[in-house]
Amino acid sequence: MESIQDTSSRKSLCFATLVVMLSTLCSPAIASRSIIDSAGRTVEIPDTINTVFAAGPPASVLVYVVRPETLAGWPRALRKNEIPYIAADYQSLPETGRLTGRGGEANLETVLSIKPDLIIDFGSIRDTYIDLANRVQAQTGIPYVLIDGRFDQTPAALRLTGDILGASERGEALARAAEKLFSRVDAITAAVAEGDRPRVYLARGPDGLETGSKGSINTEIIERAGGRNVIDAGDGRHGGLVEISMENMIAVDPDYIVTWDQNFFADARQNPLWAGISAMQEDQFYLSPTAPFGWIDRPPSLNRIIGLQWMSRLLYPEQWDTELSEEAAQFYQDWYHVELDEEQLQVLLSWAEGQPPE
Amino acid sequence: MSTSGRRRLPVTTGFIGPGLILLALAAASLFAIMIGPYSLSASQALAALVGLSGDPQADIVVQQIRLPRIGAALLVGAALAASGATYQAMFRNPLVSPDILGVSAGAGLGAVLGIFLSLPVAMIQLCAFVGGMSAVLLVGLVVRLGNNNNPTLALILTGVVIGALAGAMTSLLKVMADPYDQLPAITFWLLGSLASITLTDMKPALPAVLLGLTPLILLRWRINVLAFGDEEAKTLGVDAGKLRLAVIVAATLITASVTAIAGVIGWVGLVIPHIARMLVGPGFGRLLPASMALGAGYLLLIDTLARTLSEVETPIGILTAVIGAPFFIALLARGKRGWN
């Protein structure tokens, strides 16, 4: 008898817990407000946000920068050389997987078990992603916000995210910093006619022959920094990732080549085929640091703010009177919440000069 | 041994046929040397070929880029068609292609692993080669362990299974790969391309392909016997088991070597032997060289398209499929099987 009672009481306890959980999920009692995301969707979100699930790497950088204590985990576990450049509290956040993009491997049950107050995706706001957001939101009951990830939209993204996460002041301050940098590089660029701007190639992939054509999210930093992407479909379409041949490389003959691939960087400097390219002959072949995130891409997120400065310095060195070391230290402190010691800073600076850490 | 003289076109008899084919290949190669994104007039290109153009960059483009690339197209096309013809003859099945025993899937997995581990290009190629060879080795071991009274069927089935398994592992790595860094590189590799082939890449591939081709050429008459079945082969004094092993090793070596440098290029090994069979009949002694010549010409044509169609490269694996599939359907619709 006793055991039956016991079971039934346990059952009712379970049931009660379930009711409470469900009511927490869809209870109107919790204070909430509606916001309009970058895709124009009206999303009902709780007033206080404690946990955010980042749908992909760009979103994780955005959330980490704006309000790291809400970040539920990293879509991809941090690599060894990236860890020191993340604030101590967030170095060991769990790996959560991506919710969007090609992999889409994050399990919705995993998302639910994390019980985030909000899902944020930062990047494309095309219909596919809007549809995905609506579906996931309907399925899980968790509000899902889309934020435009185009580089030019960075200040708006920072303000919107600040507002959503209850960090309006920080969002505003960062947005102002981004605007200041944008107008600084734009002022430099404005003085140079389109046709006179340096011709830049962003090399991706192990052989450096993968790139983004003009307008792709991966290479938009080139135009922003006042360069011209040598790979241009020319029809005004937003480009994507493409593969070119070595002959094409010689034909387009860029003045500058930037990459973050260390293998390619080491190989190309010894490769006679690359030796004839103007960028090589002018010694304008550069490697970008990737810790904790890539400076120019990988992922295409707020990490490009420091990359923009770095690239503008490469293209227009005489226009910059501040030291990269100071600017980088300041950026890592203001945006990534880490105070770099002398050694860490030196690693980054040597990296940016073509000597990556082992 | 060949009973198909009736079906042969007159052009392929004697020495005139092969001579004409080689001449056509040489002409096509010469034409391909003259065109490309780096703007050169035909005469400049020919001058650059012998280093007399006066423009060092032009010399590099023609000698170091176009020439190896054309060589690679010829080599890869000939190699894939040769191993396709071999597998089809051995299994007496027209739907068999060089990747039937999992070579491409294994090579793909190897390369993807290399990209996933951020290895340099040469190491990625080595991984692809090792992956392709291992897949077939695994197939062989599994078949060996089992007690099969139909070794051919066992080989094909095991090949399909191991290939599928390698494909699944490849997908797993793609899911785990960095979507902004490794995933695009993996995608491009799996579509196949000759865009970045250099002389350095050709150096290990060429001898490996020749090494694989040698036994096929030497054993070309015996390979016909395999088509009759093991018992008949025995009465003709051929040890079918040993011969099959030698042929598999040779064809695998060929496919794995070219896949390692060019990525996964489908359809050539499937379609080309069919066309060759229509021209010269099923006798392997003629089928092998005919397939090689046709395969070389076909891939040269496709690669020339790939590098001139647009500003950027069109992955060659896409073109071989887009052109190969309808062609194959047309062949089937005409009902010419070319086996008998």
XYZ file of C-alpha atoms in Angstrom:
698
model
C 0.000 0.000 0.000
C 2.616 2.383 1.066
C 4.641 1.820 -2.048
C 1.659 2.506 -4.272
C 0.983 5.720 -2.461
C 4.601 6.520 -2.796
C 4.528 5.998 -6.540
C 1.396 7.988 -7.033
C 2.711 10.863 -4.992
C 5.896 10.764 -6.997
C 3.801 10.769 -10.120
C 1.830 13.765 -9.001
C 5.055 15.483 -8.048
C 6.372 14.844 -11.534
C 3.158 16.111 -12.972
C 3.314 19.223 -10.863
C 6.880 19.857 -11.943
C 5.847 19.439 -15.548
C 2.984 21.890 -15.100
C 5.314 24.381 -13.497
C 7.863 23.936 -16.268
C 5.250 24.335 -18.970
C 3.733 27.338 -17.316
C 7.171 28.904 -17.017
C 7.630 28.393 -20.714
C 4.416 29.993 -21.803
C 3.293 31.886 -18.733
C 2.112 35.417 -19.402
C 2.833 36.160 -15.743
C 6.554 36.726 -16.436
C 7.172 40.300 -17.418
C 7.863 40.486 -21.095
C 8.068 43.012 -23.884
C 8.113 42.902 -27.626
C 11.022 43.909 -29.789
C 11.414 44.089 -33.541
C 14.413 42.182 -34.866
C 16.470 42.954 -37.974
C 14.186 40.843 -40.144
C 11.207 42.952 -39.063
C 9.753 40.154 -36.934
C 8.028 41.134 -33.724
C 9.328 38.871 -30.991
C 8.024 38.639 -27.449
C 10.994 38.403 -25.075
C 11.305 38.282 -21.277
C 12.257 41.507 -19.539
C 15.267 39.960 -17.931
C 17.476 37.753 -20.024
C 19.761 35.415 -18.129
C 20.703 32.802 -20.682
C 21.152 33.140 -24.422
C 21.690 30.344 -26.901
C 23.876 31.564 -29.777
C 22.691 29.942 -33.001
C 26.134 30.063 -34.599
C 29.710 31.344 -34.183
C 28.956 34.944 -35.290
C 26.140 35.175 -32.737
C 28.361 33.778 -30.000
C 30.891 36.564 -30.607
C 28.121 39.159 -30.538
C 26.623 37.894 -27.278
C 30.060 37.437 -25.713
C 31.008 40.999 -26.568
C 27.778 42.626 -25.441
C 26.921 40.633 -22.335
C 29.088 37.539 -21.826
C 27.394 36.380 -18.635
C 24.305 35.454 -20.648
C 26.146 33.217 -23.128
C 25.069 29.579 -22.617
C 27.994 28.065 -24.494
C 30.254 28.191 -27.544
C 28.892 26.754 -30.804
C 32.346 25.238 -31.348
C 34.699 24.443 -28.464
C 37.527 26.958 -28.162
C 40.896 25.813 -29.441
C 44.003 25.787 -27.309
C 45.549 28.955 -28.685
C 42.224 30.807 -28.512
C 41.510 30.193 -24.849
C 43.946 32.747 -23.309
C 42.220 35.515 -25.243
C 38.814 34.825 -23.677
C 37.964 36.105 -20.185
C 38.530 33.396 -17.558
C 34.863 32.966 -16.666
C 33.909 31.976 -20.190
C 36.850 29.809 -21.219
C 35.167 26.588 -20.212
C 31.626 27.203 -21.380
C 30.184 24.017 -22.903
C 30.110 23.337 -26.638
C 26.551 23.734 -27.897
C 26.758 23.245 -31.654
C 25.285 25.370 -34.399
C 21.573 25.776 -34.894
C 21.706 27.252 -38.371
C 23.934 26.991 -41.350
C 24.822 23.848 -43.119
C 25.635 21.704 -40.151
C 22.596 22.508 -38.070
C 23.718 19.873 -35.612
C 22.468 21.406 -32.380
C 19.704 19.224 -31.117
C 16.534 21.062 -30.192
C 16.375 18.955 -27.040
C 19.845 20.194 -26.141
C 18.572 23.707 -26.638
C 15.586 22.997 -24.400
C 17.737 21.379 -21.739
C 19.816 24.554 -21.588
C 16.530 26.437 -21.115
C 17.721 29.660 -22.674
C 15.572 32.752 -22.336
C 16.391 33.615 -25.892
C 18.012 32.324 -29.079
C 20.024 34.835 -31.097
C 21.238 34.405 -34.648
C 23.610 36.965 -36.134
C 24.152 36.894 -39.864
C 21.978 36.541 -42.919
C 18.348 37.603 -42.564
C 17.231 35.914 -45.751
C 13.937 34.010 -45.888
C 15.542 30.654 -45.111
C 16.775 31.955 -41.790
C 13.517 33.758 -41.028
C 11.671 30.540 -41.678
C 14.039 28.552 -39.509
C 13.696 31.076 -36.698
C 9.889 30.931 -36.863
C 9.894 27.145 -36.836
C 12.270 26.788 -33.914
C 10.370 29.435 -31.988
C 7.043 27.679 -32.611
C 8.506 24.288 -31.695
C 10.330 25.258 -28.531
C 8.453 28.292 -27.312
C 11.796 30.060 -26.927
C 11.910 33.527 -28.508
C 14.304 33.569 -31.479
C 15.812 36.848 -32.628
C 17.544 37.485 -35.967
C 20.155 40.221 -36.175
C 21.575 41.475 -39.452
C 25.224 40.481 -39.669
C 26.332 42.699 -42.539
C 29.471 44.566 -41.548
C 27.936 47.974 -42.262
C 25.087 47.144 -39.905
C 27.435 46.553 -36.950
C 26.401 49.652 -34.945
C 22.717 48.824 -35.356
C 23.368 45.218 -34.377
C 25.192 46.330 -31.214
C 22.381 48.684 -30.198
C 19.678 46.114 -30.838
C 21.569 43.395 -28.973
C 22.308 45.756 -26.082
C 18.634 46.605 -25.860
C 17.543 42.970 -26.014
C 20.052 41.740 -23.447
C 19.413 44.569 -21.012
C 22.795 46.166 -21.662
C 21.695 49.218 -23.619
C 24.502 51.397 -22.324
C 27.193 48.952 -23.304
C 25.535 48.347 -26.659
C 25.394 52.073 -27.262
C 29.013 52.618 -26.234
C 30.259 49.842 -28.496
C 28.055 51.039 -31.358
C 29.601 54.505 -30.992
C 33.084 53.007 -31.015
C 32.233 51.091 -34.177
C 30.788 54.208 -35.796
C 33.873 56.156 -34.857
C 36.115 53.570 -36.467
C 33.899 53.357 -39.548
C 33.961 57.113 -40.052
C 37.702 57.145 -39.457
C 38.374 54.581 -42.174
C 35.750 56.128 -44.432
C 37.477 59.498 -44.158
C 40.711 57.877 -45.282
C 38.986 56.085 -48.131
C 36.930 59.064 -49.278
C 40.087 60.882 -50.320
C 41.035 58.054 -52.664
C 39.204 57.588 -55.955
C 37.667 54.170 -56.419
C 40.054 53.361 -59.246
C 43.133 54.247 -57.169
C 42.306 52.014 -54.229
C 44.605 49.077 -53.602
C 43.591 45.788 -55.184
C 43.230 43.143 -52.498
C 42.802 39.386 -52.531
C 41.604 37.446 -49.505
C 43.121 33.973 -49.671
C 41.255 31.145 -48.027
C 41.738 27.404 -48.006
C 44.934 25.346 -47.740
C 46.142 26.346 -51.227
C 44.953 29.957 -50.992
C 42.864 29.630 -54.128
C 39.530 29.791 -52.363
C 38.120 33.280 -51.864
C 34.927 35.294 -51.709
C 33.872 37.292 -54.724
C 32.996 40.942 -54.234
C 29.950 41.347 -52.005
C 30.375 38.099 -50.101
C 30.116 38.370 -46.336
C 33.583 36.836 -46.041
C 35.321 39.563 -48.001
C 33.221 42.656 -47.288
C 35.950 43.884 -44.956
C 38.113 44.551 -48.052
C 35.809 47.269 -49.421
C 35.141 48.596 -45.943
C 38.863 49.088 -45.392
C 39.189 50.966 -48.673
C 40.431 48.206 -50.931
C 39.001 46.642 -54.047
C 38.347 42.923 -54.168
C 40.177 41.618 -57.250
C 37.653 38.809 -57.569
C 34.577 40.609 -58.799
C 31.751 38.914 -60.654
C 31.015 42.408 -61.955
C 27.281 41.978 -62.171
C 26.471 43.543 -58.824
C 25.343 40.270 -57.312
C 26.266 39.478 -53.743
C 29.043 37.009 -54.203
C 29.778 33.824 -52.358
C 32.807 31.635 -51.843
C 34.523 30.619 -55.072
C 37.601 28.767 -56.229
C 40.020 30.333 -58.683
C 43.035 28.924 -60.478
C 46.661 29.946 -60.145
C 46.485 31.369 -63.649
C 43.530 33.512 -62.641
C 45.566 34.625 -59.634
C 48.379 35.756 -61.924
C 45.880 37.412 -64.249
C 44.207 39.470 -61.501
C 47.602 40.190 -59.907
C 46.549 41.832 -56.598
C 48.633 44.452 -54.784
C 47.790 42.938 -51.411
C 47.044 39.418 -50.276
C 45.612 38.735 -46.839
C 44.952 35.333 -45.300
C 44.543 33.698 -41.924
C 45.640 30.251 -43.087
C 49.064 29.611 -41.561
C 49.875 26.674 -43.833
C 49.100 28.641 -46.936
C 51.014 31.628 -45.603
C 54.128 29.517 -45.058
C 53.822 27.631 -48.370
C 53.080 30.584 -50.619
C 56.166 32.474 -49.500
C 58.340 29.660 -50.842
C 56.244 28.894 -53.901
C 57.805 30.173 -57.140
C 54.358 30.447 -58.742
C 53.265 33.003 -56.166
C 56.580 34.817 -56.280
C 55.646 36.748 -59.398
C 52.451 38.236 -57.952
C 52.749 41.971 -57.263
C 51.678 41.545 -53.635
C 54.618 39.207 -53.076
C 57.104 41.348 -54.899
C 55.977 44.422 -52.970
C 56.090 42.387 -49.758
C 52.411 43.031 -49.140
C 51.334 39.532 -48.154
C 49.826 39.428 -44.678
C 48.658 36.885 -42.144
C 45.865 37.809 -39.776
C 45.718 36.566 -36.184
C 42.802 34.276 -35.326
C 42.772 34.350 -31.536
C 40.264 34.221 -30.070
C 38.482 34.925 -33.353
C 39.771 35.758 -36.827
C 40.590 39.409 -37.384
C 39.209 39.578 -40.924
C 36.733 36.680 -41.102
C 36.084 33.314 -39.449
C 33.518 33.971 -38.258
C 32.282 37.140 -39.988
C 31.280 38.918 -36.774
C 32.378 41.730 -34.453
C 35.925 40.357 -34.511
C 36.232 42.230 -37.819
C 36.305 45.518 -35.918
C 39.954 45.005 -34.947
C 40.582 43.459 -38.361
C 39.210 46.549 -40.096
C 41.703 48.695 -38.275
C 44.521 46.296 -39.020
C 43.653 46.151 -42.717
C 43.231 49.902 -43.037
C 46.722 50.272 -41.557
C 48.095 47.863 -44.134
C 46.470 49.705 -47.022
C 46.962 53.273 -45.751
C 49.833 53.180 -43.247
C 50.578 56.894 -43.451
C 47.031 57.733 -42.324
C 47.433 56.116 -38.925
C 49.363 57.854 -36.164
C 48.404 55.528 -33.311
C 50.157 52.284 -32.460
C 48.484 48.991 -33.347
C 49.721 47.558 -30.040
C 47.766 50.138 -28.045
C 44.665 49.872 -30.191
C 44.698 46.063 -30.017
C 45.152 46.025 -26.241
C 42.300 48.504 -25.919
C 40.073 46.505 -28.243
C 40.654 43.225 -26.418
C 39.893 44.959 -23.129
C 36.804 46.839 -24.292
C 35.274 44.161 -26.476
C 36.636 40.808 -25.297
C 36.862 41.561 -21.553
C 40.512 40.528 -21.325
C 43.438 42.559 -20.123
C 46.314 41.250 -22.228
C 49.668 40.900 -20.516
C 52.788 41.950 -22.390
C 53.479 38.442 -23.650
C 49.951 37.823 -24.919
C 49.946 41.130 -26.715
C 53.334 40.360 -28.232
C 52.050 37.026 -29.551
C 49.241 38.828 -31.356
C 51.490 41.516 -32.778
C 54.086 39.047 -34.057
C 51.260 37.003 -35.489
C 49.985 40.052 -37.336
C 53.490 40.436 -38.712
C 53.581 36.941 -40.084
C 54.958 34.967 -37.135
C 52.080 32.928 -35.750
C 52.526 31.032 -32.468
C 53.548 27.398 -32.818
C 40.289 -13.506 -78.785
C 38.241 -10.538 -79.909
C 35.082 -11.462 -81.723
C 33.842 -7.972 -82.220
C 35.573 -7.015 -85.443
C 32.211 -6.596 -87.067
C 31.228 -3.788 -84.702
C 34.433 -1.861 -84.985
C 34.530 1.319 -86.932
C 37.090 1.186 -89.719
C 38.975 4.179 -88.317
C 40.206 2.172 -85.345
C 41.880 -0.567 -87.313
C 45.564 -0.690 -87.938
C 47.965 2.069 -87.018
C 46.062 4.908 -88.652
C 43.386 4.952 -85.935
C 45.700 5.318 -82.930
C 47.830 7.741 -84.888
C 44.864 9.955 -85.615
C 43.739 9.857 -82.007
C 47.146 10.903 -80.717
C 47.266 13.668 -83.292
C 43.851 14.907 -82.174
C 44.973 14.883 -78.517
C 48.114 16.817 -79.393
C 46.104 19.373 -81.346
C 43.606 19.777 -78.512
C 46.438 20.239 -75.999
C 48.069 22.853 -78.193
C 44.768 24.695 -78.448
C 44.284 24.493 -74.676
C 47.762 25.954 -74.137
C 46.737 29.031 -76.071
C 43.648 29.977 -74.069
C 43.108 30.983 -70.444
C 42.312 33.920 -68.162
C 45.847 35.326 -68.416
C 45.576 37.174 -71.686
C 48.140 35.959 -74.248
C 47.918 35.802 -77.988
C 48.283 32.390 -79.586
C 51.764 33.207 -80.851
C 52.840 34.633 -77.470
C 51.631 31.448 -75.797
C 53.592 29.276 -78.184
C 56.683 31.452 -77.718
C 56.268 31.218 -73.941
C 56.124 27.439 -74.273
C 59.766 27.437 -75.313
C 60.654 30.390 -73.089
C 60.989 32.924 -75.888
C 58.097 35.245 -75.084
C 60.281 37.766 -73.292
C 57.702 38.088 -70.515
C 58.687 36.030 -67.469
C 55.115 35.983 -66.151
C 53.876 34.632 -69.488
C 56.525 31.907 -69.349
C 55.344 30.956 -65.874
C 51.683 30.911 -66.913
C 52.284 28.685 -69.908
C 55.039 26.444 -68.577
C 54.185 26.187 -64.917
C 50.410 26.477 -64.924
C 48.759 25.646 -68.251
C 51.147 22.876 -69.233
C 50.942 20.940 -65.928
C 47.212 21.473 -65.877
C 46.761 20.109 -69.380
C 49.080 17.249 -68.501
C 47.031 16.598 -65.382
C 43.758 16.630 -67.317
C 45.155 14.107 -69.795
C 46.628 11.957 -67.043
C 43.589 12.018 -64.764
C 41.171 11.431 -67.638
C 43.200 8.536 -69.026
C 43.696 7.048 -65.574
C 40.045 7.216 -64.522
C 38.882 5.784 -67.861
C 41.500 3.029 -67.697
C 40.487 1.900 -64.245
C 36.799 2.209 -65.160
C 37.324 -0.002 -68.203
C 39.270 -2.462 -66.056
C 36.651 -2.743 -63.340
C 33.866 -3.031 -65.909
C 35.687 -5.798 -67.745
C 36.550 -7.610 -64.553
C 33.064 -7.491 -63.093
C 31.452 -7.739 -66.515
C 29.092 -5.014 -65.423
C 28.566 -1.757 -67.315
C 27.456 0.143 -64.216
C 30.773 -0.257 -62.472
C 33.042 2.761 -62.139
C 36.519 3.234 -60.632
C 35.029 4.014 -57.235
C 33.060 0.771 -57.000
C 35.342 -0.604 -54.307
C 35.207 2.583 -52.287
C 38.387 4.216 -53.634
C 36.873 7.679 -54.117
C 34.935 7.568 -50.870
C 38.074 6.493 -49.018
C 40.197 9.130 -50.734
C 37.531 11.721 -49.979
C 37.544 10.761 -46.318
C 41.339 10.949 -46.198
C 41.426 14.393 -47.781
C 38.624 15.708 -45.593
C 40.491 14.474 -42.538
C 43.590 16.289 -43.792
C 41.648 19.524 -44.243
C 39.964 19.026 -40.873
C 43.399 18.739 -39.233
C 44.560 21.864 -41.130
C 47.413 20.012 -42.822
C 49.406 21.457 -45.739
C 48.303 20.588 -49.279
C 50.900 17.859 -49.890
C 49.833 16.108 -46.693
C 46.162 16.378 -47.683
C 47.037 14.646 -50.943
C 48.914 11.941 -49.086
C 45.932 11.448 -46.754
C 43.648 11.122 -49.785
C 45.918 8.519 -51.354
C 46.209 6.524 -48.141
C 42.446 6.790 -47.604
C 41.667 5.439 -51.068
C 44.088 2.536 -50.784
C 42.915 1.694 -47.252
C 39.267 1.565 -48.275
C 40.006 -1.033 -50.934
C 42.336 -2.919 -48.627
C 39.520 -3.064 -46.101
C 37.123 -4.339 -48.769
C 39.642 -7.047 -49.680
C 40.082 -8.083 -46.051
C 36.338 -8.304 -45.422
C 35.841 -10.437 -48.527
C 38.775 -12.616 -47.520
C 37.361 -13.204 -44.053
C 33.980 -14.271 -45.368
C 33.415 -17.600 -47.067
C 31.900 -16.533 -50.358
C 31.096 -18.688 -53.290
C 30.578 -15.583 -55.395
C 33.690 -13.435 -54.835
C 32.681 -10.845 -57.437
C 29.353 -10.110 -55.840
C 30.974 -10.074 -52.406
C 33.557 -7.553 -53.613
C 30.975 -5.205 -55.077
C 28.665 -5.385 -52.075
C 31.493 -4.887 -49.615
C 32.796 -2.032 -51.737
C 29.418 -0.330 -51.624
C 29.217 -0.771 -47.861
C 32.739 0.457 -47.124
C 32.180 3.348 -49.532
C 28.988 4.301 -47.739
C 30.726 4.057 -44.387
C 33.539 6.325 -45.582
C 30.903 8.708 -46.913
C 29.219 8.788 -43.532
C 32.524 9.520 -41.765
C 33.138 12.306 -44.285
C 29.757 13.803 -43.435
C 30.574 13.578 -39.746
C 33.809 15.502 -40.286
C 31.906 18.093 -42.334
C 29.502 18.599 -39.470
C 32.377 18.988 -37.026
C 34.460 21.221 -39.320
C 34.702 24.949 -38.820
C 31.901 26.278 -41.055
C 33.786 29.471 -41.872
C 37.134 27.935 -42.547
C 37.316 24.221 -43.300
C 33.844 23.476 -44.619
C 34.200 25.461 -47.874
C 37.627 23.889 -48.494
C 36.128 20.430 -47.966
C 33.248 21.174 -50.323
C 35.584 22.363 -53.065
C 37.824 19.336 -52.656
C 34.933 16.897 -52.861
C 33.774 18.513 -56.119
C 37.128 17.845 -57.736
C 39.330 20.396 -59.448
C 42.511 20.746 -61.410
C 42.686 24.459 -60.553
C 45.675 24.266 -58.269
C 47.614 21.414 -59.840
C 51.316 22.085 -60.255
C 54.326 20.134 -61.414
C 55.045 19.274 -57.781
C 51.690 17.523 -57.501
C 52.278 15.630 -60.738
C 55.653 14.256 -59.668
C 54.382 11.539 -57.304
C 51.143 10.930 -59.236
C 52.635 10.217 -62.645
C 54.904 7.303 -61.649
C 52.150 5.836 -59.467
C 49.709 5.861 -62.378
C 52.317 4.340 -64.699
C 53.062 1.707 -62.083
C 49.379 0.806 -61.978
C 48.966 0.855 -65.755
C 51.892 -1.460 -66.451
C 50.279 -4.695 -65.195
C 46.998 -3.765 -66.910
C 48.786 -3.356 -70.216
C 50.857 -6.506 -69.759
C 47.851 -8.583 -68.673
C 45.379 -7.052 -71.117
C 44.683 -10.330 -72.943
C 44.273 -12.320 -69.773
C 41.845 -9.814 -68.292
C 39.396 -10.815 -71.038
C 39.392 -14.306 -69.566
C 38.055 -12.989 -66.248
C 34.811 -12.146 -68.004
C 34.127 -15.839 -68.680
C 34.071 -16.778 -65.001
C 36.545 -18.489 -62.711
C 35.988 -22.080 -63.854
C 36.443 -21.270 -67.498
C 39.475 -19.189 -66.672
C 41.020 -22.171 -64.907
C 40.533 -24.395 -67.940
C 42.284 -21.725 -69.977
C 45.196 -21.866 -67.554
C 44.578 -18.578 -65.746
C 44.432 -18.321 -61.954
C 41.428 -16.004 -61.735
C 41.914 -15.259 -58.036
C 45.495 -14.035 -58.402
C 44.731 -12.166 -61.591
C 41.763 -10.427 -60.009
C 43.883 -9.392 -57.043
C 46.593 -7.976 -59.310
C 44.030 -6.092 -61.387
C 42.297 -4.638 -58.332
C 45.578 -3.478 -56.829
C 46.609 -1.863 -60.110
C 43.297 -0.130 -60.800
C 43.057 1.058 -57.187
C 46.560 2.499 -57.295
C 45.634 4.420 -60.441
C 42.368 5.800 -59.093
C 43.763 6.666 -55.671
C 46.761 8.491 -57.174
C 44.743 10.742 -59.441
C 41.981 11.311 -56.890
C 44.648 12.404 -54.426
C 45.724 15.279 -56.659
C 42.462 16.158 -58.425
C 39.746 15.457 -55.874
C 36.666 13.398 -56.549
C 35.845 13.457 -60.273
C 32.949 11.187 -61.125
C 31.440 9.927 -64.375
C 34.633 9.750 -66.479
C 35.374 6.171 -65.478
C 31.751 5.182 -65.977
C 30.874 6.825 -69.299
C 34.116 6.770 -71.258
C 34.610 2.968 -71.350
C 31.078 2.692 -72.742
C 31.908 4.956 -75.636
C 35.182 3.160 -76.166
C 33.380 -0.175 -76.201
C 31.084 1.099 -78.936
C 34.071 2.070 -81.004
C 36.387 -0.890 -80.516
C 34.271 -3.613 -78.973
C 34.687 -5.309 -75.577
C 38.107 -6.892 -76.188
C 40.228 -5.496 -73.356
C 43.380 -5.335 -75.477
C 41.785 -2.598 -77.567
C 39.360 -1.271 -74.974
C 42.103 -0.173 -72.570
C 44.055 2.112 -74.944
C 40.855 3.390 -76.553
C 39.371 4.265 -73.144
C 42.576 5.983 -72.080
C 42.739 8.123 -75.206
C 39.073 9.054 -75.008
C 39.253 9.723 -71.269
C 42.282 11.952 -71.716
C 40.587 13.933 -74.478
C 37.315 14.162 -72.607
C 38.802 15.497 -69.385
C 41.014 17.915 -71.297
C 37.887 19.286 -72.935
C 35.991 19.471 -69.655
C 38.884 21.129 -67.827
C 39.330 23.671 -70.609
C 35.652 24.502 -70.144
C 36.083 24.629 -66.356
C 38.807 27.234 -66.557
C 37.362 29.365 -69.360
C 33.588 29.295 -68.772
C 33.652 32.096 -66.212
C 35.957 34.368 -64.244
C 36.168 31.820 -61.477
C 36.606 28.073 -61.648
C 33.665 25.803 -62.291
C 34.334 22.651 -60.240
C 35.201 19.915 -62.698
C 33.180 17.251 -60.877
C 30.059 19.306 -61.572
C 30.810 19.546 -65.291
C 31.588 15.844 -65.696
C 28.237 15.048 -64.074
C 26.222 17.659 -65.939
C 27.663 16.539 -69.267
C 28.148 12.866 -68.428
C 24.699 12.075 -67.051
C 22.587 13.140 -70.049
C 25.109 11.526 -72.357
C 24.845 8.285 -70.456
C 21.061 8.409 -70.606
C 21.245 8.971 -74.375
C 23.527 5.949 -74.683
C 21.113 3.807 -72.708
C 18.146 5.088 -74.702
C 19.825 4.026 -77.924
C 20.008 0.553 -76.460
C 23.556 -0.128 -77.590
C 25.147 -2.221 -74.925
C 28.339 -3.008 -76.732
C 29.053 -6.070 -74.611
C 28.414 -8.835 -77.062
